[in-house]
Coordinates of C-alpha atoms and ligand atoms in Angstrom, one line a residue:
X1 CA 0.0 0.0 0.0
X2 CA 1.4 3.5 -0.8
X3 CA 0.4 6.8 1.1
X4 CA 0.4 10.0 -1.3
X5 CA 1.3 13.0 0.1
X6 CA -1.9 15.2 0.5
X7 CA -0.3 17.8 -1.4
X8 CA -3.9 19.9 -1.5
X9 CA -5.6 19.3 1.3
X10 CA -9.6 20.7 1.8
X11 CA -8.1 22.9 4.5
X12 CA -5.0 24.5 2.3
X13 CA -4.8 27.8 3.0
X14 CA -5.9 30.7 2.1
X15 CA -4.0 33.8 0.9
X16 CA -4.6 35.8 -2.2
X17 CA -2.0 34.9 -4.1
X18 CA -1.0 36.8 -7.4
X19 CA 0.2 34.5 -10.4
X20 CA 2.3 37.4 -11.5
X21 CA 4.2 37.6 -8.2
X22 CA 6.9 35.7 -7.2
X23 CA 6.6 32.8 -4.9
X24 CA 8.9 34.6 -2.6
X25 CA 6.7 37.7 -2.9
X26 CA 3.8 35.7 -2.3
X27 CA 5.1 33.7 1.4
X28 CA 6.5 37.2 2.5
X29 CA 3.5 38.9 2.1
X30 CA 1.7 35.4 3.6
X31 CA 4.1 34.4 6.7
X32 CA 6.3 37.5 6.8
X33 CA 5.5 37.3 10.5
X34 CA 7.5 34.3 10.9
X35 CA 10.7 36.5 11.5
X36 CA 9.5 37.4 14.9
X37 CA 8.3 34.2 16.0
X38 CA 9.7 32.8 18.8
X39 CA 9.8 29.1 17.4
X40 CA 13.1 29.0 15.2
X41 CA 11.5 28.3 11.5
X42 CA 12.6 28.2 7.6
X43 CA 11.0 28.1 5.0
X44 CA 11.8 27.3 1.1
X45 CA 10.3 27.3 -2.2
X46 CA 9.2 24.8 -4.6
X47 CA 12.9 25.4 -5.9
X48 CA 14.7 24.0 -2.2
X49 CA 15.6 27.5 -1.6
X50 CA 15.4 29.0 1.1
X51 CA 13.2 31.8 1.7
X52 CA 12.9 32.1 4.9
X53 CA 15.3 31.9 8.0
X54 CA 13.7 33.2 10.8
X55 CA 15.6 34.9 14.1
X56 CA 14.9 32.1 15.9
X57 CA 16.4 29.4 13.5
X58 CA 19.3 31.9 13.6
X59 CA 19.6 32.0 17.3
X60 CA 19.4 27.7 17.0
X61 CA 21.3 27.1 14.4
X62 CA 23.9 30.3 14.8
X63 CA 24.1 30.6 11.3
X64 CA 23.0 34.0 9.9
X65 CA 20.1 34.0 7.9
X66 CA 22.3 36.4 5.4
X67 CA 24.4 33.2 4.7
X68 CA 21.3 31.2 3.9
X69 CA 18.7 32.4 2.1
X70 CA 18.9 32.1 -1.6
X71 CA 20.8 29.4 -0.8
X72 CA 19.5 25.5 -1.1
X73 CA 22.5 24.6 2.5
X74 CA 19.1 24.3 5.1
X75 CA 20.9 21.1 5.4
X76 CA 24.1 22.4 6.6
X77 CA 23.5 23.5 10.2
X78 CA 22.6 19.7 11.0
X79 CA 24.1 17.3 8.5
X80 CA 27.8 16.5 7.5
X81 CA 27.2 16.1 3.7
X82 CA 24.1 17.5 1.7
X83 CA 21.2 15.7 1.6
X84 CA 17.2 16.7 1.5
X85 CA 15.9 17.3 4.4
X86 CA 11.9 16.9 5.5
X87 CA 11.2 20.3 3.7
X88 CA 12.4 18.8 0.7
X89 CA 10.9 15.8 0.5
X90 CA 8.0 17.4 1.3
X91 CA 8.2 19.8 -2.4
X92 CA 9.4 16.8 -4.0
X93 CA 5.6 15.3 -3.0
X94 CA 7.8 12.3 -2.0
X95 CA 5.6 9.3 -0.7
X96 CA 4.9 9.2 3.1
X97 CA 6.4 5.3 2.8
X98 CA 9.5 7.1 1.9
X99 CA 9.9 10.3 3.6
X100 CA 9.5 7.6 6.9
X101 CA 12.1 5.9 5.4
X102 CA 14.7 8.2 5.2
X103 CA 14.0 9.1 8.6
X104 CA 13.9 5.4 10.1
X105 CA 12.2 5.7 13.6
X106 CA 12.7 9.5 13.7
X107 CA 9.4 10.6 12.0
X108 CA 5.9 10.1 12.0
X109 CA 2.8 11.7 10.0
X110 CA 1.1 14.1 12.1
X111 CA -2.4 12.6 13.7
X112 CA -4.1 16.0 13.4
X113 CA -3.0 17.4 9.4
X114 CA -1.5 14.0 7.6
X115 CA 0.4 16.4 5.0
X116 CA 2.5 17.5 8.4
X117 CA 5.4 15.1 9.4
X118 CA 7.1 15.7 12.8
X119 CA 10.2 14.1 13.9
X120 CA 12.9 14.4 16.5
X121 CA 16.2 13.9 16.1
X122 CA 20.1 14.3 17.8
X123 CA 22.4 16.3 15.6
X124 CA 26.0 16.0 16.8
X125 CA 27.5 18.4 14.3
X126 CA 25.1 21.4 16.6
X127 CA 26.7 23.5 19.0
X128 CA 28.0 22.1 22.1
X129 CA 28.5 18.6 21.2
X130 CA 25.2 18.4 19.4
X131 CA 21.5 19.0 20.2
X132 CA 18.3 17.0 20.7
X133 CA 15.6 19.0 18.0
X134 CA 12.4 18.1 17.8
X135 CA 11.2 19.3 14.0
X136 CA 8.6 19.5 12.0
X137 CA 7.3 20.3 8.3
X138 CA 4.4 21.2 6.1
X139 CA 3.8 21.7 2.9
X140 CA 2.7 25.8 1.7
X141 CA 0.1 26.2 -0.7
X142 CA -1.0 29.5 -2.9
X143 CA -4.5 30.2 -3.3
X144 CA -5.3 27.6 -6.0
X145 CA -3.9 24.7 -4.0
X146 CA -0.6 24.5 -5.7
X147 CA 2.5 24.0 -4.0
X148 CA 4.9 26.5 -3.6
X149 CA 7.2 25.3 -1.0
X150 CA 7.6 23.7 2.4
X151 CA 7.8 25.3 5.8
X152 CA 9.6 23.7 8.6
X153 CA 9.6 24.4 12.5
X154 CA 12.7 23.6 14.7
X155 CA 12.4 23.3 18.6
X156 CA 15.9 22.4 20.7
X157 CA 14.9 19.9 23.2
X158 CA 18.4 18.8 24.5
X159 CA 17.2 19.9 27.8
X160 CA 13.7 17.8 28.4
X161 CA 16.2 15.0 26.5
X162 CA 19.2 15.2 29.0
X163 CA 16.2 15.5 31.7
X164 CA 14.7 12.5 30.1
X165 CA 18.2 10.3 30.2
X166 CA 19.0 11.8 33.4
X167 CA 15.4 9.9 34.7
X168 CA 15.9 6.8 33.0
X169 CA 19.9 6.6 34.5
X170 CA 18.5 7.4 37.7
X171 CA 15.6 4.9 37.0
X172 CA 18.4 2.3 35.9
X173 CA 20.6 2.8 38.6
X174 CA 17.7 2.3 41.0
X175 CA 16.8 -0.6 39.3
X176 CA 20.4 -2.2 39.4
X177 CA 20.1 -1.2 43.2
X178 CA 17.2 -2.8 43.7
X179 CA 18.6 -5.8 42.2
X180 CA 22.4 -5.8 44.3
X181 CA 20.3 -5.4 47.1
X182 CA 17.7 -8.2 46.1
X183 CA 20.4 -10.4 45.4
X184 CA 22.3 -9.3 48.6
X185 CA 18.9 -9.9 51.0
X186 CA 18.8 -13.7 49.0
X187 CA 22.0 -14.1 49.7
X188 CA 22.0 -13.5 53.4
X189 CA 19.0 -15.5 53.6
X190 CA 20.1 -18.3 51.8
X191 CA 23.3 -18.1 54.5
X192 CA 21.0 -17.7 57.0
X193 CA 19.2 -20.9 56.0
X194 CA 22.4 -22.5 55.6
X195 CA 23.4 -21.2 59.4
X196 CA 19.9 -22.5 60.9
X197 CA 20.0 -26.0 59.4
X198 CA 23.8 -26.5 60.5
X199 CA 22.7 -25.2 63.9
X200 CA 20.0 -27.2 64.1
X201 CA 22.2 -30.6 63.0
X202 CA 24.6 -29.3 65.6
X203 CA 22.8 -29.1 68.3
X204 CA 20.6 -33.0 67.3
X205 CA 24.5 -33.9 67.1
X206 CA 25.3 -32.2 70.7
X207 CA 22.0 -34.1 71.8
X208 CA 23.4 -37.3 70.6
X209 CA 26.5 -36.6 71.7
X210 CA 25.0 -35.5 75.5
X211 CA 22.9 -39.2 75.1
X212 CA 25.5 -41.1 74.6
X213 CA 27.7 -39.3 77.4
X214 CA 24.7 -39.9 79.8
X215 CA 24.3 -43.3 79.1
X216 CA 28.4 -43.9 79.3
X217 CA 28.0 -42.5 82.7
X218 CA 25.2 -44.1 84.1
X219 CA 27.2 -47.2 82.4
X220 CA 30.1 -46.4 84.7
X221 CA 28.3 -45.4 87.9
X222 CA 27.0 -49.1 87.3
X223 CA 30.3 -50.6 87.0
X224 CA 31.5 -48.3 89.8
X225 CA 28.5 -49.7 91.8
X226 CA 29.2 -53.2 90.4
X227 CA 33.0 -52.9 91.3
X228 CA 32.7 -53.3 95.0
X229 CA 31.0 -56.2 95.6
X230 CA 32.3 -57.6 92.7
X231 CA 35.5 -57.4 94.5
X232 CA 34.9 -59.2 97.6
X233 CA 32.4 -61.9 95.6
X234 CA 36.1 -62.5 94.3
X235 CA 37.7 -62.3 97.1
X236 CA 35.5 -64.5 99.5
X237 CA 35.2 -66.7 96.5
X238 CA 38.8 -67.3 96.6
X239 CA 38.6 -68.0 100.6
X240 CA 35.6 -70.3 99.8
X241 CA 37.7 -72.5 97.8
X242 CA 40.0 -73.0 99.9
X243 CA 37.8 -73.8 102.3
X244 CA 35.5 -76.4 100.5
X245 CA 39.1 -78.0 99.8
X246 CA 39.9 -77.9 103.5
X247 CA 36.1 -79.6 104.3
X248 CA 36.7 -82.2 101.5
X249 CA 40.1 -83.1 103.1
X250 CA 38.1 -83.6 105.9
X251 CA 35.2 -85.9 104.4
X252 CA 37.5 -88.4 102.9
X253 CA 39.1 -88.7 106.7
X254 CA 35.4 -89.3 108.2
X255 CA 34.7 -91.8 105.3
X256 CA 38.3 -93.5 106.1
X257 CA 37.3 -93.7 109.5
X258 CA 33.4 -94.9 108.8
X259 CA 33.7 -99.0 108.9
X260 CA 35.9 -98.2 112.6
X261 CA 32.6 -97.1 114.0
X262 CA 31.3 -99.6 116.2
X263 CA 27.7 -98.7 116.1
X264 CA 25.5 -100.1 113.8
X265 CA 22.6 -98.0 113.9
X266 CA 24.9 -95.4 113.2
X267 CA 27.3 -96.4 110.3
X268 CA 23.9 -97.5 108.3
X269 CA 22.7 -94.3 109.1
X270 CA 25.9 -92.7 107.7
X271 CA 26.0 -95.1 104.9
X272 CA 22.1 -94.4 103.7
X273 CA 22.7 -90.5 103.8
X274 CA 26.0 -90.9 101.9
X275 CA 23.9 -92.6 99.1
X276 CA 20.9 -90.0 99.4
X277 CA 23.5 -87.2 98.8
X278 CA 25.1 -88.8 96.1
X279 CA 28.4 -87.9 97.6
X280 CA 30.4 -89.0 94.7
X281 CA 28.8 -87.0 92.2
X282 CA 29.0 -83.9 94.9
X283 CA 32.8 -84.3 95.9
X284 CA 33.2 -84.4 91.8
X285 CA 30.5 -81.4 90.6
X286 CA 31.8 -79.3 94.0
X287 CA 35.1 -78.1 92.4
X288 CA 33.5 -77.6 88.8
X289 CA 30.8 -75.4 89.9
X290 CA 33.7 -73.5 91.7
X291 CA 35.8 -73.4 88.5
X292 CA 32.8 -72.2 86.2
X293 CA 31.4 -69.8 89.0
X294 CA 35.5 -68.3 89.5
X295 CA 34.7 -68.1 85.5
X296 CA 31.9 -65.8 85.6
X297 CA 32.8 -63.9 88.3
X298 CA 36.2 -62.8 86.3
X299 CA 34.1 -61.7 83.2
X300 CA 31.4 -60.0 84.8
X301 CA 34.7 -58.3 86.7
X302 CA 36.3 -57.7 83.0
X303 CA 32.9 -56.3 82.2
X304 CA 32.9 -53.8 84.8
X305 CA 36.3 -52.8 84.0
X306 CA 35.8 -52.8 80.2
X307 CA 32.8 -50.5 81.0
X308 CA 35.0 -48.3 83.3
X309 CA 37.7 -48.1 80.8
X310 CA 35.3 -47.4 77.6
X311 CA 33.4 -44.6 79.5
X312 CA 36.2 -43.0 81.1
X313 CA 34.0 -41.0 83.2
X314 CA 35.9 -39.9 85.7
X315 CA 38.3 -38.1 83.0
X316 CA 35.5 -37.8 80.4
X317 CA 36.3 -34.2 79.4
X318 CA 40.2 -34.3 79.9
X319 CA 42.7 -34.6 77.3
X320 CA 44.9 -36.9 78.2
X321 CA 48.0 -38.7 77.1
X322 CA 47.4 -42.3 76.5
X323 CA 48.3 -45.6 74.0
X324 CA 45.2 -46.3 72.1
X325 CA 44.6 -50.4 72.4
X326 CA 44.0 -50.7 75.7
X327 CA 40.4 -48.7 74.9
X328 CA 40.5 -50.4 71.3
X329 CA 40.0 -53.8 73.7
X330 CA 37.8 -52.6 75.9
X331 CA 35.9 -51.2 72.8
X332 CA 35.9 -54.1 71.5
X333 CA 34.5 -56.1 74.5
X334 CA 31.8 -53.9 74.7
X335 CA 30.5 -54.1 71.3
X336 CA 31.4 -57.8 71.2
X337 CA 27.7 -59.3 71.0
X338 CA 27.2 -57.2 67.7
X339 CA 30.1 -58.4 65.8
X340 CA 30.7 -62.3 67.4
X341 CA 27.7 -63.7 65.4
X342 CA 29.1 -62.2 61.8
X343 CA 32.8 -61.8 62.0
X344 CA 36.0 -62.6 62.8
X345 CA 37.9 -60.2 64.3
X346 CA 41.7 -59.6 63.4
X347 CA 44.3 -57.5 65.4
X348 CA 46.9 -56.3 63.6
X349 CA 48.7 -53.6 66.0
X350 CA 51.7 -51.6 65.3
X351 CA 53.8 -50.8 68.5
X352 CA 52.0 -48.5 71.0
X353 CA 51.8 -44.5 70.6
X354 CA 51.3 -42.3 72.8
X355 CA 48.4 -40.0 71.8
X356 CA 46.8 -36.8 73.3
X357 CA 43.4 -37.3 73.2
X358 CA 39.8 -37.8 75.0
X359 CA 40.0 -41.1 75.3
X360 CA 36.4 -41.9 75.7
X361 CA 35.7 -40.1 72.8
X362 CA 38.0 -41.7 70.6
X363 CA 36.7 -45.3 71.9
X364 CA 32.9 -43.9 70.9
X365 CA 34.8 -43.6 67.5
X366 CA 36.4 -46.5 67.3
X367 CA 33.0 -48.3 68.4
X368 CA 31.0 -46.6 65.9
X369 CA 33.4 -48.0 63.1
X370 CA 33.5 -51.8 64.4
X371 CA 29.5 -51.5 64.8
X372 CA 29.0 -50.1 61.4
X373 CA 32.0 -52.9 60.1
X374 CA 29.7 -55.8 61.3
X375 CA 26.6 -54.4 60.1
X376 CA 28.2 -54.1 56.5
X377 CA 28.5 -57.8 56.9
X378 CA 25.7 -60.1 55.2
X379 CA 24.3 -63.6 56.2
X380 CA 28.2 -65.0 55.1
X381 CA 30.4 -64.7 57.9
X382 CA 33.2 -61.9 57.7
X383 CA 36.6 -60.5 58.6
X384 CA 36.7 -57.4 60.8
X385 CA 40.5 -56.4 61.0
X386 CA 41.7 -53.7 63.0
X387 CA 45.2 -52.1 62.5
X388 CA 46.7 -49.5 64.1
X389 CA 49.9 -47.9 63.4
X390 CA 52.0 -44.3 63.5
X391 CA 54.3 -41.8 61.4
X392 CA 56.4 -39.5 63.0
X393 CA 54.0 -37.4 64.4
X394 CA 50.6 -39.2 64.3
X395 CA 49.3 -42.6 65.1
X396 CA 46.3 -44.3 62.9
X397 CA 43.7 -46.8 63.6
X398 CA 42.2 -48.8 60.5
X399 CA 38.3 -50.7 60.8
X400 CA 38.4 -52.9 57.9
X401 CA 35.5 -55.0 56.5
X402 CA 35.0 -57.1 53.7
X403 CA 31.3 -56.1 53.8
X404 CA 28.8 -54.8 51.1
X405 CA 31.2 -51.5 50.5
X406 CA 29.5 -48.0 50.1
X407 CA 27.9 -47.2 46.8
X408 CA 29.5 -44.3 44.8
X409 CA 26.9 -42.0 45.0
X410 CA 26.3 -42.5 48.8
X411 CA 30.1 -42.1 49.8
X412 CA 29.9 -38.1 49.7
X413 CA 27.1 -38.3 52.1
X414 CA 27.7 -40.8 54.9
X415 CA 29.6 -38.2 57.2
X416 CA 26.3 -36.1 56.6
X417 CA 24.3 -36.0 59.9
X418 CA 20.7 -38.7 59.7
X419 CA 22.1 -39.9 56.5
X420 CA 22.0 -43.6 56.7
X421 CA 20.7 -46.5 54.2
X422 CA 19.7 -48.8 57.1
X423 CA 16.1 -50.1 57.7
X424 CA 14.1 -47.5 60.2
X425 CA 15.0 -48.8 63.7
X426 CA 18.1 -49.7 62.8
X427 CA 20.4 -46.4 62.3
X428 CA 19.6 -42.9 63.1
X429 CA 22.3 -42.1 60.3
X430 CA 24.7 -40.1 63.3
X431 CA 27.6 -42.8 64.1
X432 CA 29.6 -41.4 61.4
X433 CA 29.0 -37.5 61.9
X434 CA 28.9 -37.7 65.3
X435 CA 32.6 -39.3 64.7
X436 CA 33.7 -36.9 62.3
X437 CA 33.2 -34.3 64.9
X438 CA 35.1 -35.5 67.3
X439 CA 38.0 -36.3 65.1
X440 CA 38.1 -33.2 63.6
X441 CA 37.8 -32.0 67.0
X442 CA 41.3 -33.7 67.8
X443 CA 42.9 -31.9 64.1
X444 CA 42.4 -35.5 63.1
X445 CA 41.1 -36.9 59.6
X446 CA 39.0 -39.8 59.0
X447 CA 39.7 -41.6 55.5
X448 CA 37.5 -44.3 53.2
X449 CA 38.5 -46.5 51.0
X450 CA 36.0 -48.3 49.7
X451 CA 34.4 -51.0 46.6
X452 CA 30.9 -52.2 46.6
X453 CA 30.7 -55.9 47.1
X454 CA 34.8 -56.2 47.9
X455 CA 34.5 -53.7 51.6
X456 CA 35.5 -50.9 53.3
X457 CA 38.4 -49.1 55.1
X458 CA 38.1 -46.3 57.3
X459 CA 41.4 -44.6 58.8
X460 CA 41.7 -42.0 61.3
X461 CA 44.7 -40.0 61.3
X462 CA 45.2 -38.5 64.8
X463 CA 48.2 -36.1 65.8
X464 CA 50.4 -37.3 68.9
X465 CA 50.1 -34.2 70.3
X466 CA 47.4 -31.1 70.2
X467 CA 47.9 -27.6 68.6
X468 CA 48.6 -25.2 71.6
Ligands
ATP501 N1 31.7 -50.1 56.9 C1 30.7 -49.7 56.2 N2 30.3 -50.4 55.1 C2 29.3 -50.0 54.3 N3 28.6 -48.9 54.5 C3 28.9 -48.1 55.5 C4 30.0 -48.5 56.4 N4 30.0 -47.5 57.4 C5 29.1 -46.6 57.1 N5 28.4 -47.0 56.0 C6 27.3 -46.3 55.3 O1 27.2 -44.9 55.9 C7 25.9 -44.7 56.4 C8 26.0 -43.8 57.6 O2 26.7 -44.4 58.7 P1 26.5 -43.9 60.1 O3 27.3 -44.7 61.0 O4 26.6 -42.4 60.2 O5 24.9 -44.2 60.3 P2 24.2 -45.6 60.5 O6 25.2 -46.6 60.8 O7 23.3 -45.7 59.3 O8 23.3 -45.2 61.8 P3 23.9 -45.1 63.3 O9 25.3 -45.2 63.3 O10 23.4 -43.8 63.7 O11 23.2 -46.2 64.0 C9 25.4 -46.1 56.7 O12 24.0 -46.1 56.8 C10 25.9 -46.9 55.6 O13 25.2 -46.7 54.4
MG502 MG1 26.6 -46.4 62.3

């Protein structure tokens, strides 16, 4: 679709125009009142010259109108090169499709008189490093409707335009404020997040932690309690031995001396209650039951003392310097029900190392690992090995297994606290971060080495002796 230029619109105006006169004479005696207007204006003729340069266009422009009328340079104020400007396009009854083509973006048909285009523009060969003009131009008509040149209006609008950019920076920057600080609020609360869930897996690991302290103390105030009589159960037991031996000695004399008494009533008597007591059977069981009872007695003692040792309540929060086996043992003994039905259990100790630690602690850690050892082990029986050894400087404890091994994609997540793949009941998913935290609280490491279906190795790397 093409738009012609409405070169004689109903409206055109009207000025007595004289067919004799000049089309300069006729737009001076039209819009010689132009000159004074306060809107900087030019106007030419149906030639592109320039019949009109107003004060105002002078004042815009600072080119004297002397220099520019008769001239066809309206382009030069604003343009490097010459080219035609609205005005001319406008005489040359150029399309509208191509007049807004020449001026991409920068022009549009006026709503109210279609023949008008307006436009606005930067020019950066104006004074001052260029201005912001908003223009416009019509076509000029004589009395019959024809043509006779084109006027154009200029208006410098740098200031609303630097206003205008000076808004939208300001409205940018506010933006781009809004978003730092946006991003800064999501940031903190992400952290904050971050900050709550660790506290809150702290303090479920200080809970733990506190359980299990508990519990080790009221299993030492047990084995405290336990201790005492223990101790004289084995004491007296011992006595009691010696007595029954003493009393026995003394029954095979009576028995010697039984046919030499001369009574009877009374030997048969003697005789029927030997029988009735089965004495042979007693004089035999007697010093078995002793044996097995002496038995107990020493392992519930070794309980006790396993108990004392693993709890180590008395020192519970000391550091203290100490060889690690003797609580690998005790450790051991403790957790012994949980690991003799599945697995062997192999010792393979290096010589002993002294190692500043909290020794209850350490055993919780090393208890952890054996436990979580025999649980790796299926319905075939296993090996549990335990080696411990040292470098100049630190000493190291190994828990092997030759149980199911850790899958890959679970092996970045088992120090991670309630992460466990055991049946509900079974693990709360703490051994392992509960023993990370107290290794890393001795400026220990823990290691794994592991392969599913093959088993699994954990290492902790302790230092002899604390950071001061
Ligand atoms: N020796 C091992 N062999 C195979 N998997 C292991 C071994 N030790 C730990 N894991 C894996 O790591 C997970 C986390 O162990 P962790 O000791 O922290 O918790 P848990 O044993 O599941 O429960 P809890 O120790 O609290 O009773 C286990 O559920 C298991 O998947
Ligand atoms: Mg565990």
């Amino acid at each position: 679709m093409t738009t012609t230029l409405p070169l004689s619109p109903p409206n055109a105006p009207d000025f007595a125009a004289d067919n004799n006169e000049c089309q300069q004479d006729a737009f001076f005696n039209r819009f010689g009142h132009l000159e004074n207007s306060p809107i900087p204006a030019y106007a030419i003729d149906a030639d592109h010259v320039i019949i009109q340069w107003n004060r105002a266009c002078v004042m815009l422009t600072g080119t004297p109108a002397a220099e520019m009328l008769g001239t066809r340079n309206h382009w030069e104020p604003f343009y490097e090169t010459a080219r035609p400007v609205l005005a001319d396009l406008i005489v040359d009854g150029a399309m509208a499709e191509s007049i807004l083509r020449c001026y991409p973006g920068e022009v549009r048909q006026s709503s109210l008189t279609p023949c008008t285009y307006v436009g606005e523009g930067f020019f950066p060969r104006m004074a001052n490093g260029g201005k912001w003009i908003q223009f416009s131009a019509a076509p000029l008509y004589d009395q019959m409707g024809n043509m006779i040149g084109a006027i154009a209006m200029l208006q410098d609008v740098s200031a609303q335009k630097h206003a205008e950019e000076a808004l939208l920076k300001v409205h940018a920057d506010l933006e781009q404020l809004v978003i730092v600080r946006t991003t800064e609020l999501m940031r903190r609360n992400d952290e904050l997040t971050k900050a709550n869930e660790q506290l809150m897996s702290l303090q479920q690991q200080l809970m733990q932690v506190e359980k299990l302290a508990s519990i080790g103390q009221l299993a030492a105030g047990v084995a405290h309690e336990i201790n005492n009589p223990i101790g004289y159960i084995f004491s007296n037991f011992g006595a009691l031995g010696q007595y029954l031996k003493q009393l026995m000695d003394m029954l095979d004399a009576y028995e010697k001396a039984e046919p030499l008494i001369s009574q009877a009533t009374v030997r048969r008597d003697l005789s029927a209650l030997r029988e009735s007591i089965d004495l042979g059977y007693l004089k035999a069981d007697i010093p078995v039951i002793m044996r097995e009872s002496l038995e107990g007695i020493v392992r519930v003692r070794q309980i006790v003392q396993d108990l004392k040792d693993f709890s180590r309540v008395d020192n519970a929060m000391e550091w203290q310097i100490i060889d690690l086996h003797p609580g690998i043992h005790s450790t051991l003994n403790i957790v012994s029900n949980e690991v003799r039905y599945k697995a062997d259990v192999v010792l393979d100790f290096g010589a002993p190392s002294d190692v500043e630690c909290l020794p209850s602690q350490i055993n919780q850690v090393i208890m952890n690992l054996i436990i979580n050892a025999a649980q790796s082990i299926g319905a075939v029986r296993g090996t549990i090995t335990i080696r411990t050894g040292s470098t100049p400087g630190t000493a190291w404890i190994e828990v092997a297994d030759n149980g199911c091994g850790i899958d890959g994609e679970n092996s970045s997540r088992i120090f991670d606290p309630f992460f466990t793949t055991k049946p509900i009941g079974t693990g709360t998913g703490l051994g392992l971060s509960i023993s990370y935290g107290i290794v890393s609280k001795h400026h220990g490491r823990i290691d794994v080495d592991s392969t599913v279906g093959v088993g699994t190795t954990f290492r902790i790397t302790l230092p002899l002796r604390q950071p001061i």
